[in-house]
Short mmCIF file of C-alpha atoms in Angstrom, two decimals:
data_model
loop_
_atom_site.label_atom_id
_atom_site.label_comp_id
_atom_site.label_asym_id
_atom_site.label_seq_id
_atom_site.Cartn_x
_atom_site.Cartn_y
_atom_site.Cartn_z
CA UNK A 25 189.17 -74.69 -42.44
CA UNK A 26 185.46 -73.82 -42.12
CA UNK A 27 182.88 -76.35 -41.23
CA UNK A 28 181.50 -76.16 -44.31
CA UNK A 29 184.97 -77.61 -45.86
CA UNK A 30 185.50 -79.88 -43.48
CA UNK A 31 182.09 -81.73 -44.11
CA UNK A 32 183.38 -81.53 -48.05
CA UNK A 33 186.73 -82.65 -47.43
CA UNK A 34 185.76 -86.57 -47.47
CA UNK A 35 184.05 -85.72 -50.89
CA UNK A 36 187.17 -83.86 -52.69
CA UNK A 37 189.19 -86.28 -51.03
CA UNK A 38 187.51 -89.03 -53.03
CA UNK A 39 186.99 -87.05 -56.40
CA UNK A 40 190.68 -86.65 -56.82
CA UNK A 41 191.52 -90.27 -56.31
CA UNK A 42 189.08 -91.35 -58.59
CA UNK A 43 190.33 -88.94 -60.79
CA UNK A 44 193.93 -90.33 -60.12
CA UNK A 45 192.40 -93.97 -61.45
CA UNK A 46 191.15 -92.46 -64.15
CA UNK A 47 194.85 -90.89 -64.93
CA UNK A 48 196.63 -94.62 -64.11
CA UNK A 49 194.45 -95.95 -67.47
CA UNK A 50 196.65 -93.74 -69.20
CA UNK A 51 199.47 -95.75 -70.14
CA UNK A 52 197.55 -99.29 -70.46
CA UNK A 53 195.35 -97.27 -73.37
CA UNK A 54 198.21 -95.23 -74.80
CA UNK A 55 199.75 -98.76 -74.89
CA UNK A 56 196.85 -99.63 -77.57
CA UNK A 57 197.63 -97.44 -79.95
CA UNK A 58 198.35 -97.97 -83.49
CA UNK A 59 201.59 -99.27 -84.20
CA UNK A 60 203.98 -95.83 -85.41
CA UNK A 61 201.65 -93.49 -83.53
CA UNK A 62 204.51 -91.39 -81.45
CA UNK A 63 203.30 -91.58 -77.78
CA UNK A 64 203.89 -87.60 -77.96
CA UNK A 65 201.59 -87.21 -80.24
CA UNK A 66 199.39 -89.77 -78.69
CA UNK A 67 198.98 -87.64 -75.38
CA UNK A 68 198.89 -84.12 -77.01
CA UNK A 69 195.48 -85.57 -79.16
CA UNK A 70 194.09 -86.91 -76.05
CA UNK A 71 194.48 -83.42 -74.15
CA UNK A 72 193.49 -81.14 -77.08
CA UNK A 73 190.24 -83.26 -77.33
CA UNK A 74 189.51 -83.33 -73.92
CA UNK A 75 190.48 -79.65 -73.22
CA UNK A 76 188.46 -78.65 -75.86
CA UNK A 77 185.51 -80.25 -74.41
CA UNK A 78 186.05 -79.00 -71.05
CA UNK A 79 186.07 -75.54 -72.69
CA UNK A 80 183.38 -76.05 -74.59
CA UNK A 81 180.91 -77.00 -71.95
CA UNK A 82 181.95 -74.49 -69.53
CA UNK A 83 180.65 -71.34 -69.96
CA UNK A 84 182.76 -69.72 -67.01
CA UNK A 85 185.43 -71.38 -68.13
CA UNK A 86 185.07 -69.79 -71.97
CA UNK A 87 184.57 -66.31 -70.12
CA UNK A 88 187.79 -66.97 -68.32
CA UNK A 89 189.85 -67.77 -71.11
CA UNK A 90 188.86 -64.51 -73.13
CA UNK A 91 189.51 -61.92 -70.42
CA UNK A 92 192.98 -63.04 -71.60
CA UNK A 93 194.01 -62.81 -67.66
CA UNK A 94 198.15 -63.65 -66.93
CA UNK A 95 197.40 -66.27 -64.70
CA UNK A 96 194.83 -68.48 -66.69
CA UNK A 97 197.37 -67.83 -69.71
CA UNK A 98 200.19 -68.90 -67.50
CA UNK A 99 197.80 -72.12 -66.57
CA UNK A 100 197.53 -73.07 -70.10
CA UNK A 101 200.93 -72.85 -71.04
CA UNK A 102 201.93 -75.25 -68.08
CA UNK A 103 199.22 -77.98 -68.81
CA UNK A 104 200.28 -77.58 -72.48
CA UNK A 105 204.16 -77.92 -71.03
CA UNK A 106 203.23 -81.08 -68.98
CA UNK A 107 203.04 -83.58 -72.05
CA UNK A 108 205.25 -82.01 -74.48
CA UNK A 109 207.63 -82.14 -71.76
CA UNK A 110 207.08 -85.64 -70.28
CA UNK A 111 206.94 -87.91 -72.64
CA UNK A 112 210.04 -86.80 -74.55
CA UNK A 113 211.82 -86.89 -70.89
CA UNK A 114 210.42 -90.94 -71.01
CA UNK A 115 212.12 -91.39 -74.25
CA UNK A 116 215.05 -89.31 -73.09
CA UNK A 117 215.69 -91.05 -69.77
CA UNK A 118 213.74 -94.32 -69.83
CA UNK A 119 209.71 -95.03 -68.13
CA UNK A 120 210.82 -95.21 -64.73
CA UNK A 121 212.99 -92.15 -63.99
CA UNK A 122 211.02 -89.90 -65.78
CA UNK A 123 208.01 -91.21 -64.12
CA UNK A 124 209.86 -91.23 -60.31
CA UNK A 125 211.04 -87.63 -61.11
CA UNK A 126 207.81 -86.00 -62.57
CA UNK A 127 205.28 -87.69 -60.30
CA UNK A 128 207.76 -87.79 -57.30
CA UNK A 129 209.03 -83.70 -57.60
CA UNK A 130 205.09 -82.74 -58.66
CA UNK A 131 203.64 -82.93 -54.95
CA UNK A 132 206.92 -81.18 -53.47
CA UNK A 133 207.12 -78.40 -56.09
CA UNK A 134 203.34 -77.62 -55.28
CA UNK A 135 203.58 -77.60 -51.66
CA UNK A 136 206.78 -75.37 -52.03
CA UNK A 137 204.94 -72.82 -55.02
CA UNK A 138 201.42 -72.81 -52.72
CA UNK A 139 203.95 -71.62 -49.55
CA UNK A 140 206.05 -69.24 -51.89
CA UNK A 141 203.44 -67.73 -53.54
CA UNK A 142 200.63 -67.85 -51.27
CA UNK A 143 201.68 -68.49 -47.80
CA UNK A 144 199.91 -71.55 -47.10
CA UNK A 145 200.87 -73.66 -44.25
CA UNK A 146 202.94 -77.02 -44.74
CA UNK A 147 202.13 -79.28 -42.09
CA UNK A 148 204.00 -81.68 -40.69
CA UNK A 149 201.52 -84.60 -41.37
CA UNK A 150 201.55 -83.20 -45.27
CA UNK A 151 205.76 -83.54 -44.94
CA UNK A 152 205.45 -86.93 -43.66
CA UNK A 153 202.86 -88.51 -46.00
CA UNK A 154 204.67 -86.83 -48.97
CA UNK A 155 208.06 -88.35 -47.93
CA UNK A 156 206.51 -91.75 -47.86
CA UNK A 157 204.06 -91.50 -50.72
CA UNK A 158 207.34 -90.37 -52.90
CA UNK A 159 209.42 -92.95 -51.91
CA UNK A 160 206.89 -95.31 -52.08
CA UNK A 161 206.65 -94.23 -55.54
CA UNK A 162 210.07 -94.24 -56.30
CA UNK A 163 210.55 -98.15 -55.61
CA UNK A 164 207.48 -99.02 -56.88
CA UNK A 165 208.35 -97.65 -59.98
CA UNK A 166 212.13 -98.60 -60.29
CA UNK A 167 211.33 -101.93 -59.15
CA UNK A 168 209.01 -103.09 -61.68
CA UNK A 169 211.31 -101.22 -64.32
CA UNK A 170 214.93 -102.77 -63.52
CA UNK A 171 217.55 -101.05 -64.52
CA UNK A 172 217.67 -97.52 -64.98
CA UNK A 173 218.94 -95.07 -67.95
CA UNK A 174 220.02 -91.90 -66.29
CA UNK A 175 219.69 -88.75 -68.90
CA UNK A 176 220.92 -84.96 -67.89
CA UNK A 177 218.08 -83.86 -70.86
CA UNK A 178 215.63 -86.37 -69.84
CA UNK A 179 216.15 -85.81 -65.77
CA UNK A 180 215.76 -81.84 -66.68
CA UNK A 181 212.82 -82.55 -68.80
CA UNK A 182 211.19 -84.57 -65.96
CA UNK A 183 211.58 -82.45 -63.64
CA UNK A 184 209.94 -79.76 -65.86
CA UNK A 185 206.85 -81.99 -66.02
CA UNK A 186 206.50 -81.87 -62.46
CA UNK A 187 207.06 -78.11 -62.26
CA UNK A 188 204.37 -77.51 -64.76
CA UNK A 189 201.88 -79.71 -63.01
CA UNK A 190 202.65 -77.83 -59.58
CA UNK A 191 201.77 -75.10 -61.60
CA UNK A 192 198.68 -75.31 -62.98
CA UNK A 193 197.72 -77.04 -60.08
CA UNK A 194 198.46 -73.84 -57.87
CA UNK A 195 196.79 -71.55 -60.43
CA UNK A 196 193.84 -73.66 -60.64
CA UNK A 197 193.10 -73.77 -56.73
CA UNK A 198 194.21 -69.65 -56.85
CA UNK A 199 191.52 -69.21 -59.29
CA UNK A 200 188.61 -71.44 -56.89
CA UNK A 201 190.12 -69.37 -54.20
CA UNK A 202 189.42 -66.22 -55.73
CA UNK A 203 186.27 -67.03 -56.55
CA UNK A 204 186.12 -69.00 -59.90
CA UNK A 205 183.80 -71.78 -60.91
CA UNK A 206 186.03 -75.33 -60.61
CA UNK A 207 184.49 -76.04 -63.84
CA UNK A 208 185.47 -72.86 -65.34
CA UNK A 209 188.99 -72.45 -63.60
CA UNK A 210 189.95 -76.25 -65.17
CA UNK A 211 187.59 -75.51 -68.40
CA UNK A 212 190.00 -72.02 -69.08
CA UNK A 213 193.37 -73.68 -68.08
CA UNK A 214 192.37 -76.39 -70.63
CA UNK A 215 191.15 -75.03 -73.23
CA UNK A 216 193.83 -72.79 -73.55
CA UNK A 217 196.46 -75.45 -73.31
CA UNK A 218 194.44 -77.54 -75.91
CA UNK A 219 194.42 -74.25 -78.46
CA UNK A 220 198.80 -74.32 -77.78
CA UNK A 221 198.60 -78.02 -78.35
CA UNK A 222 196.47 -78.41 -81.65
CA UNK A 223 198.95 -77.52 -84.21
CA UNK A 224 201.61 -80.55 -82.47
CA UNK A 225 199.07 -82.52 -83.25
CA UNK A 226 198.36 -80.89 -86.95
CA UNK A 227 201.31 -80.99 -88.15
CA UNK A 228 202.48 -84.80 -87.01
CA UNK A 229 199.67 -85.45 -89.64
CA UNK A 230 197.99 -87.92 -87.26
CA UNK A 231 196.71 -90.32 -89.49
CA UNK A 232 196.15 -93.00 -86.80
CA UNK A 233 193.64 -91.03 -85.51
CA UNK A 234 191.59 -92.26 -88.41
CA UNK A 235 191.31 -95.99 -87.51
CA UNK A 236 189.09 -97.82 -85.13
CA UNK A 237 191.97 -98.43 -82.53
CA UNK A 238 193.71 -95.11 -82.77
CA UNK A 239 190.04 -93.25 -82.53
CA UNK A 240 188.82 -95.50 -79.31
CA UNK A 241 192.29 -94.44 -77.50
CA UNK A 242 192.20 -91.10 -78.01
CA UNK A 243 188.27 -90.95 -77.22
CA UNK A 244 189.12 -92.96 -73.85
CA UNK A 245 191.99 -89.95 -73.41
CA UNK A 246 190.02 -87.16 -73.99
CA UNK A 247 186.55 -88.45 -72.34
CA UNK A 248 188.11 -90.37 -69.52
CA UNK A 249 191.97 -89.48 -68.28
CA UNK A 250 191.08 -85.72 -69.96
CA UNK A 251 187.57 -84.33 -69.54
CA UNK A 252 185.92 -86.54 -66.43
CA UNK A 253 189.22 -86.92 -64.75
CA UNK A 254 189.95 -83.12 -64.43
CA UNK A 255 186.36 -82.11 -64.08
CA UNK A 256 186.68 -84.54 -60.72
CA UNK A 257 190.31 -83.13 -59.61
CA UNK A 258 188.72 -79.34 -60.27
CA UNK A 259 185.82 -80.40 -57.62
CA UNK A 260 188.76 -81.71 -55.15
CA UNK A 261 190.69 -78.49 -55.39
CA UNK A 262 187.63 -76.00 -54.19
CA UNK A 263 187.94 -78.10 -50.80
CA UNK A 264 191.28 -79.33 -50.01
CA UNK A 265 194.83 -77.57 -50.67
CA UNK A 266 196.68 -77.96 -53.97
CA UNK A 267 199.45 -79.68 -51.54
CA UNK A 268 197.23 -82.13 -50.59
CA UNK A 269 196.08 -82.68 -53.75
CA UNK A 270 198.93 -82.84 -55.43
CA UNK A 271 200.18 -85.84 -53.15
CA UNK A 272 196.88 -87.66 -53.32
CA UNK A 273 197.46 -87.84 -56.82
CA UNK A 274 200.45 -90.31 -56.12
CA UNK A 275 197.78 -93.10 -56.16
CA UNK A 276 198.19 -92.69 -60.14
CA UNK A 277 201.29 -95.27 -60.08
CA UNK A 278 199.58 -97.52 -58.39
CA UNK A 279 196.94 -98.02 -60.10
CA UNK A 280 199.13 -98.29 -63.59
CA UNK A 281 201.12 -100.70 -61.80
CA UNK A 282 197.91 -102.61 -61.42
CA UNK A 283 196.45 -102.39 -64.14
CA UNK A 284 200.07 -103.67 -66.12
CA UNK A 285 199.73 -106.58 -63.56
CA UNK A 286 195.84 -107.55 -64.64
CA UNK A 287 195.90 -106.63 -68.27
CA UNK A 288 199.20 -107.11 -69.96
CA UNK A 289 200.72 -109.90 -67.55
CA UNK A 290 203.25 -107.89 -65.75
CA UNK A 291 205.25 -109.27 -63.20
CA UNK A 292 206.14 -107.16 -59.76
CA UNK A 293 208.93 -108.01 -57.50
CA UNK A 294 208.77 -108.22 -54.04
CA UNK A 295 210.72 -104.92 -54.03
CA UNK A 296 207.88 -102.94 -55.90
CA UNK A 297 205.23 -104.45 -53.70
CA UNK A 298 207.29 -102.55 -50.50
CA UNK A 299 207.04 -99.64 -52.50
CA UNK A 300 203.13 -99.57 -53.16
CA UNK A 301 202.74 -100.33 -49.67
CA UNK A 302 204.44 -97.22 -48.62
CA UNK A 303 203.02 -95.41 -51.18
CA UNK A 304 199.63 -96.62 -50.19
CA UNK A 305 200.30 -95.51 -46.38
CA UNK A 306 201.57 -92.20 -47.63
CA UNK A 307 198.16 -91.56 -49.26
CA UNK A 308 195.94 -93.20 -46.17
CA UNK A 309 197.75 -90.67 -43.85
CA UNK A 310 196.41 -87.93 -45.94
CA UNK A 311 193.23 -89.13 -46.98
CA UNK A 312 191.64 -89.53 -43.60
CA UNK A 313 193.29 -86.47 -42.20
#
């Protein structure tokens, strides 16, 4: 890593776990929705709004998107994949094995794609913090859940999720790699995905989106969780390794955890407060590598 990067590092390092607060609002806000608004539906509006406006103010990102290349294409199809596979896989399988499986296999099936198709280097301090971050996650999660509701459909369709994070994650850092604007790598990935997303939303006739509530929570998706959040994780990519990132981004379950605790009351076991611990040291190991 070049000087240059390293002085950056402390900076991308920060962006993307802001950006991974940003992304544990999610589910309080989706929470707020209308009553009979499918959560589906819910997170395709809030990604077709923001990924339209990260399109639309990226130039670079607009030029990327019409040269039509394979691998933004392939981008937008897997951030369109991510929702449309998730949250079915949460109704499938319950919250807290499709969130253990998505978030949990996302970091490992980045570092695995980056080394397949790119030959970067797993380290053994990346190994370690990604063991503990995922496990951390994984009782956090199941913890404060209780029993689990295991699905073949829903497991497969978690596990999905996580592939088609890895892989717009990988194609996003390619692209800043090669050259690309982080702006305009996320804005093309984005706006493609919210073009392959707009008629879900279309045809579910989204009515809710037409009240005060409904508007507010999809506004808070698109401007917060969509369009700031992913304009923060683009900066963190040009100066750290999608690996890296990808774990990092394990802070998002934490925060949600949180922010069930302060807002709606929840109550955590002792188990789940092991779990954020070693989630939390995961993520320390990395962050002041």
């Amino acid at each position: 890593m070049s000087t240059q990067s390293s002085q950056s590092r402390p900076s991308a390092t920060a962006a993307i776990l802001i950006a991974s607060v940003l992304w544990g609002t999610t589910g309080t806000a989706s929470s707020l929705a209308p009553a009979g608004a499918p959560a589906l539906i819910v997170g395709a509006a809030g990604l077709t709004l923001g990924g339209a406006l990260l399109l639309l103010t990226s130039r670079a990102g607009l030029r990327l998107l019409l040269t039509r290349q394979p691998l933004v294409l392939l981008g937008a199809a897997a951030v369109a994949t991510y929702p449309l596979s998730f949250y079915p896989a949460v109704a499938s399988t319950g919250v807290a094995v499709a969130t253990v499986l998505t978030l949990g296999s996302g970091p490992v099936f980045t570092g695995l794609l980056a080394h397949l198709l790119h030959g970067h280097r797993l380290t053994r301090r990346w190994a370690l913090a990604t063991t503990a971050a995922v496990l951390g996650c994984a009782v956090l999660v199941i913890g404060a859940e209780g029993s689990t509701h295991l699905n073949p459909t829903g497991i497969l369709l978690a596990l999905l999720a996580g592939l088609a994070y890895a892989a717009y994650t990988v194609i996003g850092a390619h692209l800043i790699d090669q050259g690309a604007d982080a702006r305009g790598a996320v804005g093309s990935m984005f706006g493609g995905a919210a073009l392959l997303t707009l008629p879900v939303v279309l045809l579910s006739q989204p009515v809710w989106l037409t009240t005060p509530r409904g508007a507010a929570v999809a506004a808070h998706l698109a401007l917060i969780t969509t369009f700031l959040a992913y304009l923060l994780f683009g900066h963190g990519l040009r100066h750290t390794t999608a690996a890296v990132a990808a774990t990092l981004t394990l802070l998002e379950p934490a925060v949600a955890t949180v922010l069930g605790i302060l807002v709606t009351g929840e109550h955590l076991p002792a188990l789940s407060w092991t779990g954020l611990a070693v989630l939390g040291a995961g993520i320390l190991v990395l962050a002041f590598d």
